[in-house]
CSV table of N, CA and C and ligand atoms in Angstrom, one decimal:
chain,number,residue,atom,x,y,z
A,1,MET,N,13.0,22.3,-10.1
A,1,MET,CA,11.8,22.0,-9.3
A,1,MET,C,11.8,20.5,-8.9
A,2,ALA,N,11.4,20.2,-7.7
A,2,ALA,CA,11.3,18.8,-7.3
A,2,ALA,C,10.3,18.0,-8.1
A,3,LEU,N,10.6,16.8,-8.3
A,3,LEU,CA,9.7,15.9,-9.0
A,3,LEU,C,8.4,15.8,-8.3
A,4,TYR,N,8.4,15.6,-7.0
A,4,TYR,CA,7.2,15.4,-6.2
A,4,TYR,C,7.0,16.6,-5.3
A,5,SER,N,5.7,17.0,-5.2
A,5,SER,CA,5.3,18.1,-4.3
A,5,SER,C,5.5,17.8,-2.8
A,6,GLU,N,5.5,18.8,-2.0
A,6,GLU,CA,5.7,18.5,-0.6
A,6,GLU,C,4.5,17.7,0.0
A,7,LYS,N,3.3,18.0,-0.6
A,7,LYS,CA,2.1,17.2,-0.2
A,7,LYS,C,2.2,15.7,-0.5
A,8,VAL,N,2.8,15.5,-1.7
A,8,VAL,CA,2.9,14.1,-2.1
A,8,VAL,C,3.9,13.4,-1.1
A,9,MET,N,5.0,14.1,-0.8
A,9,MET,CA,6.0,13.5,0.1
A,9,MET,C,5.4,13.3,1.5
A,10,ASP,N,4.6,14.3,1.9
A,10,ASP,CA,4.0,14.2,3.2
A,10,ASP,C,3.1,13.0,3.3
A,11,HIS,N,2.2,12.8,2.3
A,11,HIS,CA,1.2,11.7,2.3
A,11,HIS,C,1.9,10.4,2.1
A,12,PHE,N,3.0,10.4,1.4
A,12,PHE,CA,3.8,9.2,1.2
A,12,PHE,C,4.5,8.7,2.5
A,13,ARG,N,5.1,9.7,3.2
A,13,ARG,CA,5.8,9.4,4.4
A,13,ARG,C,4.9,9.2,5.6
A,14,ASN,N,3.8,9.9,5.6
A,14,ASN,CA,2.8,9.8,6.8
A,14,ASN,C,1.4,9.5,6.2
A,15,PRO,N,1.2,8.4,5.6
A,15,PRO,CA,-0.1,8.2,5.0
A,15,PRO,C,-1.2,8.2,6.1
A,16,ARG,N,-2.4,8.8,5.7
A,16,ARG,CA,-3.5,8.9,6.6
A,16,ARG,C,-4.4,7.7,6.3
A,17,ASN,N,-5.1,7.2,7.3
A,17,ASN,CA,-6.1,6.1,7.2
A,17,ASN,C,-5.6,4.8,6.6
A,18,VAL,N,-4.4,4.5,7.0
A,18,VAL,CA,-3.9,3.2,6.6
A,18,VAL,C,-4.4,2.1,7.5
A,19,GLY,N,-4.8,0.9,6.9
A,19,GLY,CA,-5.2,-0.2,7.7
A,19,GLY,C,-6.4,-0.9,7.1
A,20,THR,N,-6.9,-1.8,7.9
A,20,THR,CA,-8.1,-2.6,7.4
A,20,THR,C,-9.3,-2.2,8.3
A,21,MET,N,-10.4,-2.8,8.0
A,21,MET,CA,-11.6,-2.5,8.8
A,21,MET,C,-12.5,-3.7,9.0
A,22,GLU,N,-12.9,-4.0,10.2
A,22,GLU,CA,-13.8,-5.1,10.4
A,22,GLU,C,-15.2,-4.6,10.1
A,23,ASN,N,-16.0,-5.5,9.5
A,23,ASN,CA,-17.4,-5.1,9.2
A,23,ASN,C,-17.6,-3.9,8.3
A,24,ALA,N,-16.7,-3.8,7.4
A,24,ALA,CA,-16.8,-2.6,6.4
A,24,ALA,C,-18.1,-2.8,5.7
A,25,ASP,N,-18.7,-1.6,5.3
A,25,ASP,CA,-19.9,-1.6,4.6
A,25,ASP,C,-19.7,-1.7,3.1
A,26,GLY,N,-18.4,-1.4,2.7
A,26,GLY,CA,-18.1,-1.6,1.3
A,26,GLY,C,-16.6,-1.8,1.2
A,27,ILE,N,-16.1,-2.7,0.3
A,27,ILE,CA,-14.7,-3.0,0.1
A,27,ILE,C,-14.5,-3.0,-1.4
A,28,GLY,N,-13.4,-2.3,-1.8
A,28,GLY,CA,-13.1,-2.3,-3.2
A,28,GLY,C,-11.6,-2.6,-3.3
A,29,GLU,N,-11.3,-3.4,-4.3
A,29,GLU,CA,-9.9,-3.7,-4.6
A,29,GLU,C,-9.7,-3.6,-6.1
A,30,VAL,N,-8.7,-2.8,-6.5
A,30,VAL,CA,-8.3,-2.7,-7.9
A,30,VAL,C,-6.8,-2.8,-8.1
A,31,GLY,N,-6.4,-3.2,-9.3
A,31,GLY,CA,-5.0,-3.4,-9.5
A,31,GLY,C,-4.7,-2.8,-10.9
A,32,ASN,N,-3.4,-2.5,-11.1
A,32,ASN,CA,-3.0,-2.0,-12.4
A,32,ASN,C,-2.2,-3.1,-13.0
A,33,ALA,N,-2.6,-3.7,-14.1
A,33,ALA,CA,-2.0,-4.9,-14.6
A,33,ALA,C,-0.6,-4.6,-15.1
A,34,LYS,N,-0.3,-3.3,-15.5
A,34,LYS,CA,1.0,-3.0,-16.0
A,34,LYS,C,2.1,-2.9,-14.9
A,35,CYS,N,1.8,-2.2,-13.8
A,35,CYS,CA,2.8,-2.1,-12.8
A,35,CYS,C,2.6,-3.1,-11.6
A,36,GLY,N,1.5,-3.7,-11.6
A,36,GLY,CA,1.3,-4.8,-10.6
A,36,GLY,C,0.8,-4.2,-9.3
A,37,ASP,N,0.6,-2.9,-9.2
A,37,ASP,CA,0.2,-2.3,-7.9
A,37,ASP,C,-1.2,-2.6,-7.6
A,38,ILE,N,-1.5,-2.8,-6.3
A,38,ILE,CA,-2.9,-3.1,-5.8
A,38,ILE,C,-3.3,-2.1,-4.7
A,39,MET,N,-4.6,-1.7,-4.8
A,39,MET,CA,-5.1,-0.8,-3.8
A,39,MET,C,-6.4,-1.4,-3.3
A,40,LYS,N,-6.6,-1.3,-2.0
A,40,LYS,CA,-7.8,-1.8,-1.4
A,40,LYS,C,-8.4,-0.7,-0.5
A,41,ILE,N,-9.7,-0.5,-0.6
A,41,ILE,CA,-10.3,0.6,0.2
A,41,ILE,C,-11.5,0.0,1.0
A,42,TYR,N,-11.6,0.4,2.3
A,42,TYR,CA,-12.7,-0.1,3.2
A,42,TYR,C,-13.5,1.1,3.6
A,43,LEU,N,-14.8,1.0,3.5
A,43,LEU,CA,-15.7,2.1,3.8
A,43,LEU,C,-16.7,1.7,4.9
A,44,LYS,N,-16.9,2.7,5.9
A,44,LYS,CA,-17.9,2.6,6.8
A,44,LYS,C,-18.9,3.6,6.5
A,45,ILE,N,-20.2,3.3,6.3
A,45,ILE,CA,-21.2,4.2,5.8
A,45,ILE,C,-22.4,4.2,6.7
A,46,ASP,N,-22.7,5.4,7.3
A,46,ASP,CA,-23.9,5.5,8.1
A,46,ASP,C,-24.8,6.6,7.6
A,47,ASN,N,-26.0,6.3,7.3
A,47,ASN,CA,-27.0,7.3,6.9
A,47,ASN,C,-26.4,8.0,5.7
A,48,ASP,N,-25.9,7.3,4.7
A,48,ASP,CA,-25.3,7.9,3.5
A,48,ASP,C,-24.1,8.7,3.7
A,49,ILE,N,-23.5,8.7,4.9
A,49,ILE,CA,-22.3,9.5,5.1
A,49,ILE,C,-21.1,8.5,5.3
A,50,ILE,N,-20.0,8.8,4.7
A,50,ILE,CA,-18.8,7.9,4.9
A,50,ILE,C,-18.1,8.3,6.2
A,51,THR,N,-18.4,7.5,7.2
A,51,THR,CA,-17.9,7.9,8.6
A,51,THR,C,-16.5,7.5,8.8
A,52,ASP,N,-16.1,6.4,8.1
A,52,ASP,CA,-14.7,6.0,8.3
A,52,ASP,C,-14.2,5.4,7.0
A,53,VAL,N,-12.9,5.5,6.7
A,53,VAL,CA,-12.3,4.9,5.5
A,53,VAL,C,-10.9,4.5,5.8
A,54,LYS,N,-10.5,3.3,5.3
A,54,LYS,CA,-9.2,2.8,5.5
A,54,LYS,C,-8.7,2.3,4.2
A,55,PHE,N,-7.3,2.3,4.0
A,55,PHE,CA,-6.8,1.7,2.8
A,55,PHE,C,-5.5,0.9,3.0
A,56,GLU,N,-5.3,0.0,2.1
A,56,GLU,CA,-4.1,-0.8,2.0
A,56,GLU,C,-3.6,-0.7,0.6
A,57,THR,N,-2.4,-0.2,0.4
A,57,THR,CA,-1.9,-0.1,-1.0
A,57,THR,C,-0.5,-0.7,-1.0
A,58,PHE,N,-0.4,-1.7,-2.0
A,58,PHE,CA,0.8,-2.3,-2.2
A,58,PHE,C,1.3,-1.7,-3.5
A,59,GLY,N,2.1,-0.7,-3.4
A,59,GLY,CA,2.4,0.0,-4.7
A,59,GLY,C,3.4,1.1,-4.5
A,60,CYS,N,3.5,1.9,-5.5
A,60,CYS,CA,4.5,2.9,-5.6
A,60,CYS,C,4.2,4.1,-4.6
A,61,GLY,N,5.1,5.0,-4.4
A,61,GLY,CA,4.9,6.1,-3.5
A,61,GLY,C,3.7,7.0,-3.9
A,62,SER,N,3.6,7.2,-5.2
A,62,SER,CA,2.5,8.0,-5.7
A,62,SER,C,1.1,7.4,-5.5
A,63,ALA,N,1.1,6.0,-5.6
A,63,ALA,CA,-0.2,5.3,-5.3
A,63,ALA,C,-0.5,5.4,-3.8
A,64,ILE,N,0.5,5.4,-3.0
A,64,ILE,CA,0.2,5.5,-1.5
A,64,ILE,C,-0.2,6.9,-1.2
A,65,ALA,N,0.5,7.9,-1.7
A,65,ALA,CA,0.1,9.3,-1.5
A,65,ALA,C,-1.3,9.6,-2.1
A,66,SER,N,-1.6,9.0,-3.2
A,66,SER,CA,-3.0,9.2,-3.8
A,66,SER,C,-4.1,8.5,-3.0
A,67,SER,N,-3.8,7.3,-2.4
A,67,SER,CA,-4.8,6.7,-1.6
A,67,SER,C,-5.0,7.5,-0.3
A,68,SER,N,-3.9,7.9,0.3
A,68,SER,CA,-4.0,8.7,1.5
A,68,SER,C,-4.8,10.0,1.3
A,69,MET,N,-4.5,10.7,0.3
A,69,MET,CA,-5.3,11.9,0.0
A,69,MET,C,-6.7,11.7,-0.4
A,70,ALA,N,-7.0,10.6,-1.2
A,70,ALA,CA,-8.3,10.3,-1.6
A,70,ALA,C,-9.2,9.9,-0.4
A,71,THR,N,-8.6,9.2,0.6
A,71,THR,CA,-9.4,8.9,1.8
A,71,THR,C,-9.7,10.1,2.6
A,72,GLU,N,-8.8,11.0,2.7
A,72,GLU,CA,-9.0,12.3,3.4
A,72,GLU,C,-10.1,13.1,2.7
A,73,LEU,N,-10.2,13.0,1.4
A,73,LEU,CA,-11.1,13.8,0.6
A,73,LEU,C,-12.6,13.3,0.8
A,74,ILE,N,-12.7,12.0,1.0
A,74,ILE,CA,-14.1,11.5,1.1
A,74,ILE,C,-14.6,11.2,2.5
A,75,LYS,N,-13.7,11.3,3.5
A,75,LYS,CA,-14.1,11.0,4.9
A,75,LYS,C,-15.0,12.1,5.4
A,76,GLY,N,-16.2,11.6,5.9
A,76,GLY,CA,-17.2,12.6,6.4
A,76,GLY,C,-18.1,13.1,5.3
A,77,LYS,N,-17.9,12.7,4.1
A,77,LYS,CA,-18.7,13.2,3.0
A,77,LYS,C,-19.8,12.2,2.6
A,78,PRO,N,-20.9,12.8,2.0
A,78,PRO,CA,-21.9,11.9,1.5
A,78,PRO,C,-21.4,11.0,0.4
A,79,VAL,N,-22.1,9.8,0.3
A,79,VAL,CA,-21.7,8.8,-0.8
A,79,VAL,C,-21.7,9.5,-2.1
A,80,SER,N,-22.6,10.4,-2.4
A,80,SER,CA,-22.7,11.0,-3.8
A,80,SER,C,-21.4,11.8,-4.0
A,81,GLU,N,-20.9,12.4,-3.0
A,81,GLU,CA,-19.6,13.2,-3.3
A,81,GLU,C,-18.4,12.3,-3.5
A,82,ALA,N,-18.4,11.2,-2.7
A,82,ALA,CA,-17.3,10.2,-2.9
A,82,ALA,C,-17.4,9.6,-4.3
A,83,LEU,N,-18.6,9.4,-4.8
A,83,LEU,CA,-18.8,8.8,-6.1
A,83,LEU,C,-18.3,9.8,-7.2
A,84,ALA,N,-18.4,11.1,-6.9
A,84,ALA,CA,-18.0,12.1,-7.9
A,84,ALA,C,-16.5,12.4,-7.8
A,85,LEU,N,-15.8,11.8,-6.9
A,85,LEU,CA,-14.4,12.1,-6.8
A,85,LEU,C,-13.6,11.6,-8.0
A,86,THR,N,-12.9,12.5,-8.6
A,86,THR,CA,-12.1,12.2,-9.8
A,86,THR,C,-10.6,12.1,-9.4
A,87,ASN,N,-9.9,11.3,-10.2
A,87,ASN,CA,-8.4,11.3,-10.0
A,87,ASN,C,-7.8,12.6,-10.2
A,88,ARG,N,-8.4,13.5,-11.0
A,88,ARG,CA,-7.9,14.8,-11.2
A,88,ARG,C,-8.0,15.6,-9.9
A,89,ALA,N,-9.1,15.4,-9.2
A,89,ALA,CA,-9.2,16.2,-7.9
A,89,ALA,C,-8.2,15.7,-6.9
A,90,VAL,N,-7.8,14.4,-6.9
A,90,VAL,CA,-6.8,13.9,-6.1
A,90,VAL,C,-5.4,14.5,-6.4
A,91,VAL,N,-5.2,14.5,-7.7
A,91,VAL,CA,-3.9,15.1,-8.2
A,91,VAL,C,-3.8,16.6,-7.8
A,92,GLU,N,-4.9,17.3,-7.9
A,92,GLU,CA,-4.9,18.7,-7.6
A,92,GLU,C,-4.7,18.9,-6.1
A,93,ALA,N,-5.3,18.0,-5.3
A,93,ALA,CA,-5.1,18.2,-3.8
A,93,ALA,C,-3.7,17.8,-3.4
A,94,LEU,N,-3.0,17.0,-4.2
A,94,LEU,CA,-1.6,16.7,-3.9
A,94,LEU,C,-0.7,17.7,-4.5
A,95,ASP,N,-1.2,18.8,-5.1
A,95,ASP,CA,-0.4,19.8,-5.8
A,95,ASP,C,0.4,19.2,-7.0
A,96,GLY,N,-0.2,18.2,-7.6
A,96,GLY,CA,0.3,17.6,-8.8
A,96,GLY,C,1.1,16.3,-8.7
A,97,LEU,N,1.1,15.6,-9.8
A,97,LEU,CA,1.9,14.4,-9.9
A,97,LEU,C,2.7,14.5,-11.2
A,98,PRO,N,3.8,13.9,-11.3
A,98,PRO,CA,4.5,13.8,-12.6
A,98,PRO,C,3.6,13.1,-13.7
A,99,PRO,N,3.6,13.5,-14.9
A,99,PRO,CA,2.7,12.9,-15.9
A,99,PRO,C,2.7,11.4,-15.9
A,100,HIS,N,3.9,10.8,-15.8
A,100,HIS,CA,3.9,9.3,-15.8
A,100,HIS,C,3.4,8.7,-14.6
A,101,LYS,N,3.0,9.5,-13.6
A,101,LYS,CA,2.4,8.9,-12.4
A,101,LYS,C,0.9,9.2,-12.2
A,102,ILE,N,0.3,9.8,-13.2
A,102,ILE,CA,-1.1,10.1,-13.1
A,102,ILE,C,-1.9,8.9,-12.9
A,103,HIS,N,-1.5,7.8,-13.6
A,103,HIS,CA,-2.3,6.6,-13.5
A,103,HIS,C,-2.4,6.0,-12.0
A,104,CYS,N,-1.4,6.4,-11.2
A,104,CYS,CA,-1.5,6.0,-9.8
A,104,CYS,C,-2.7,6.6,-9.1
A,105,SER,N,-3.0,7.9,-9.5
A,105,SER,CA,-4.2,8.5,-8.9
A,105,SER,C,-5.5,7.9,-9.4
A,106,VAL,N,-5.4,7.4,-10.6
A,106,VAL,CA,-6.6,6.7,-11.2
A,106,VAL,C,-7.0,5.5,-10.4
A,107,LEU,N,-6.0,4.8,-9.9
A,107,LEU,CA,-6.2,3.6,-9.0
A,107,LEU,C,-7.0,4.0,-7.8
A,108,ALA,N,-6.7,5.2,-7.2
A,108,ALA,CA,-7.5,5.6,-6.0
A,108,ALA,C,-8.9,5.9,-6.4
A,109,GLU,N,-9.2,6.6,-7.5
A,109,GLU,CA,-10.6,6.8,-7.9
A,109,GLU,C,-11.3,5.5,-8.1
A,110,GLU,N,-10.7,4.6,-8.8
A,110,GLU,CA,-11.3,3.3,-9.1
A,110,GLU,C,-11.6,2.5,-7.8
A,111,ALA,N,-10.6,2.5,-6.9
A,111,ALA,CA,-10.8,1.7,-5.7
A,111,ALA,C,-12.0,2.2,-4.9
A,112,ILE,N,-12.1,3.5,-4.8
A,112,ILE,CA,-13.3,4.1,-4.1
A,112,ILE,C,-14.6,3.7,-4.8
A,113,LYS,N,-14.6,3.9,-6.1
A,113,LYS,CA,-15.8,3.5,-6.8
A,113,LYS,C,-16.1,2.1,-6.6
A,114,SER,N,-15.1,1.2,-6.7
A,114,SER,CA,-15.3,-0.2,-6.5
A,114,SER,C,-15.9,-0.5,-5.1
A,115,ALA,N,-15.4,0.2,-4.1
A,115,ALA,CA,-16.0,0.0,-2.7
A,115,ALA,C,-17.4,0.5,-2.6
A,116,LEU,N,-17.7,1.6,-3.3
A,116,LEU,CA,-19.1,2.1,-3.3
A,116,LEU,C,-20.0,1.2,-4.0
A,117,LYS,N,-19.5,0.6,-5.1
A,117,LYS,CA,-20.3,-0.4,-5.8
A,117,LYS,C,-20.6,-1.6,-4.9
A,118,ASP,N,-19.6,-2.0,-4.2
A,118,ASP,CA,-19.8,-3.1,-3.2
A,118,ASP,C,-20.9,-2.8,-2.2
A,119,TYR,N,-20.8,-1.5,-1.7
A,119,TYR,CA,-21.8,-1.1,-0.7
A,119,TYR,C,-23.2,-1.1,-1.3
A,120,TYR,N,-23.4,-0.6,-2.5
A,120,TYR,CA,-24.7,-0.6,-3.2
A,120,TYR,C,-25.2,-2.1,-3.4
A,121,ASP,N,-24.2,-2.9,-3.9
A,121,ASP,CA,-24.6,-4.3,-4.1
A,121,ASP,C,-25.1,-5.0,-2.8
A,122,LYS,N,-24.3,-4.8,-1.8
A,122,LYS,CA,-24.6,-5.5,-0.5
A,122,LYS,C,-25.9,-5.1,0.1
A,123,ASN,N,-26.3,-3.8,-0.2
A,123,ASN,CA,-27.5,-3.3,0.4
A,123,ASN,C,-28.7,-3.2,-0.6
A,124,GLY,N,-28.5,-3.8,-1.7
A,124,GLY,CA,-29.6,-3.9,-2.7
A,124,GLY,C,-30.0,-2.5,-3.2
A,125,ILE,N,-29.1,-1.5,-3.2
A,125,ILE,CA,-29.4,-0.2,-3.7
A,125,ILE,C,-29.2,-0.1,-5.2
A,126,GLU,N,-30.3,0.4,-5.8
A,126,GLU,CA,-30.2,0.5,-7.3
A,126,GLU,C,-29.2,1.6,-7.7
A,127,TYR,N,-28.5,1.4,-8.8
A,127,TYR,CA,-27.6,2.4,-9.3
A,127,TYR,C,-27.4,2.3,-10.8
A,128,ASP,N,-27.0,3.3,-11.4
A,128,ASP,CA,-26.7,3.3,-12.8
A,128,ASP,C,-25.4,2.6,-13.1
A,129,LYS,N,-25.5,1.5,-13.8
A,129,LYS,CA,-24.3,0.7,-14.0
A,129,LYS,C,-23.1,1.5,-14.7
A,130,LYS,N,-23.5,2.5,-15.5
A,130,LYS,CA,-22.5,3.3,-16.2
A,130,LYS,C,-21.6,4.1,-15.2
A,131,LEU,N,-22.1,4.2,-14.0
A,131,LEU,CA,-21.2,4.9,-13.0
A,131,LEU,C,-19.9,4.2,-12.7
A,132,PHE,N,-20.0,2.9,-12.9
A,132,PHE,CA,-18.8,2.1,-12.5
A,132,PHE,C,-18.2,1.4,-13.7
A,133,PRO,N,-16.9,1.7,-14.0
A,133,PRO,CA,-16.2,1.0,-15.0
A,133,PRO,C,-16.0,-0.4,-14.6
A,134,ASP,N,-15.9,-1.3,-15.5
A,134,ASP,CA,-15.7,-2.7,-15.1
A,134,ASP,C,-14.2,-2.9,-14.8
A,135,CYS,N,-14.0,-2.7,-13.5
A,135,CYS,CA,-12.6,-2.6,-13.0
A,135,CYS,C,-11.7,-3.8,-13.3
A,136,GLU,N,-12.4,-5.0,-13.2
A,136,GLU,CA,-11.6,-6.2,-13.4
A,136,GLU,C,-11.0,-6.3,-14.8
A,137,HIS,N,-11.8,-5.8,-15.7
A,137,HIS,CA,-11.4,-6.0,-17.1
A,137,HIS,C,-11.0,-4.6,-17.7
A,138,CYS,N,-10.7,-3.7,-16.9
A,138,CYS,CA,-10.4,-2.3,-17.3
A,138,CYS,C,-9.0,-2.2,-17.8
A,139,ASP,N,-8.8,-1.7,-19.0
A,139,ASP,CA,-7.4,-1.5,-19.4
A,139,ASP,C,-7.3,-0.1,-20.0
A,140,HIS,N,-8.4,0.7,-19.8
A,140,HIS,CA,-8.4,2.0,-20.5
A,140,HIS,C,-7.8,3.1,-19.6
A,141,CYS,N,-7.8,3.0,-18.3
A,141,CYS,CA,-7.5,4.1,-17.5
A,141,CYS,C,-6.1,4.0,-16.8
A,142,CYS,N,-5.6,2.8,-16.7
A,142,CYS,CA,-4.3,2.6,-16.0
A,142,CYS,C,-3.1,2.5,-16.9
A,143,GLY,N,-3.4,2.7,-18.2
A,143,GLY,CA,-2.3,2.4,-19.2
A,143,GLY,C,-1.4,3.6,-19.5
A,144,THR,N,-1.7,4.7,-18.8
A,144,THR,CA,-0.9,5.9,-19.2
A,144,THR,C,0.5,5.9,-18.6
B,1,FES,FE1,1.8,1.4,-10.2
B,1,FES,FE2,2.0,3.9,-9.4
B,1,FES,S1,3.4,2.8,-10.5
B,1,FES,S2,0.3,2.7,-9.2
């Protein structure tokens, strides 16, 4: 069996939503201290709906495929659904990742959460702090 699914290869070779965004409503950037990979997510939000999303990922193929799939999963969705997106859902949508690459999908979940937190902060929207791990000092989720 191939190490990477066809979907992973497709999103790695033809990533969706790559780029930056002017006047983004929320920007999130996270990195994995161990591999050094960095992911940045830009969100456009209108009336609580994510109308556009872009990403830049400096990292491995699994991180690029995860970012691409994650952006597809949240585009057009309400903020609450994007907030609930788990790395597991990203992995499932990609038809799996090898065990040692699961942490790459965690980066996508965290980058989206970080961008949503930025959106809440910029707009003075109240939120439960527990929804957001402290990404800058986080070493619990990317170490697998
Ligand atoms: Fe760093 Fe995949 S190896 S995110």
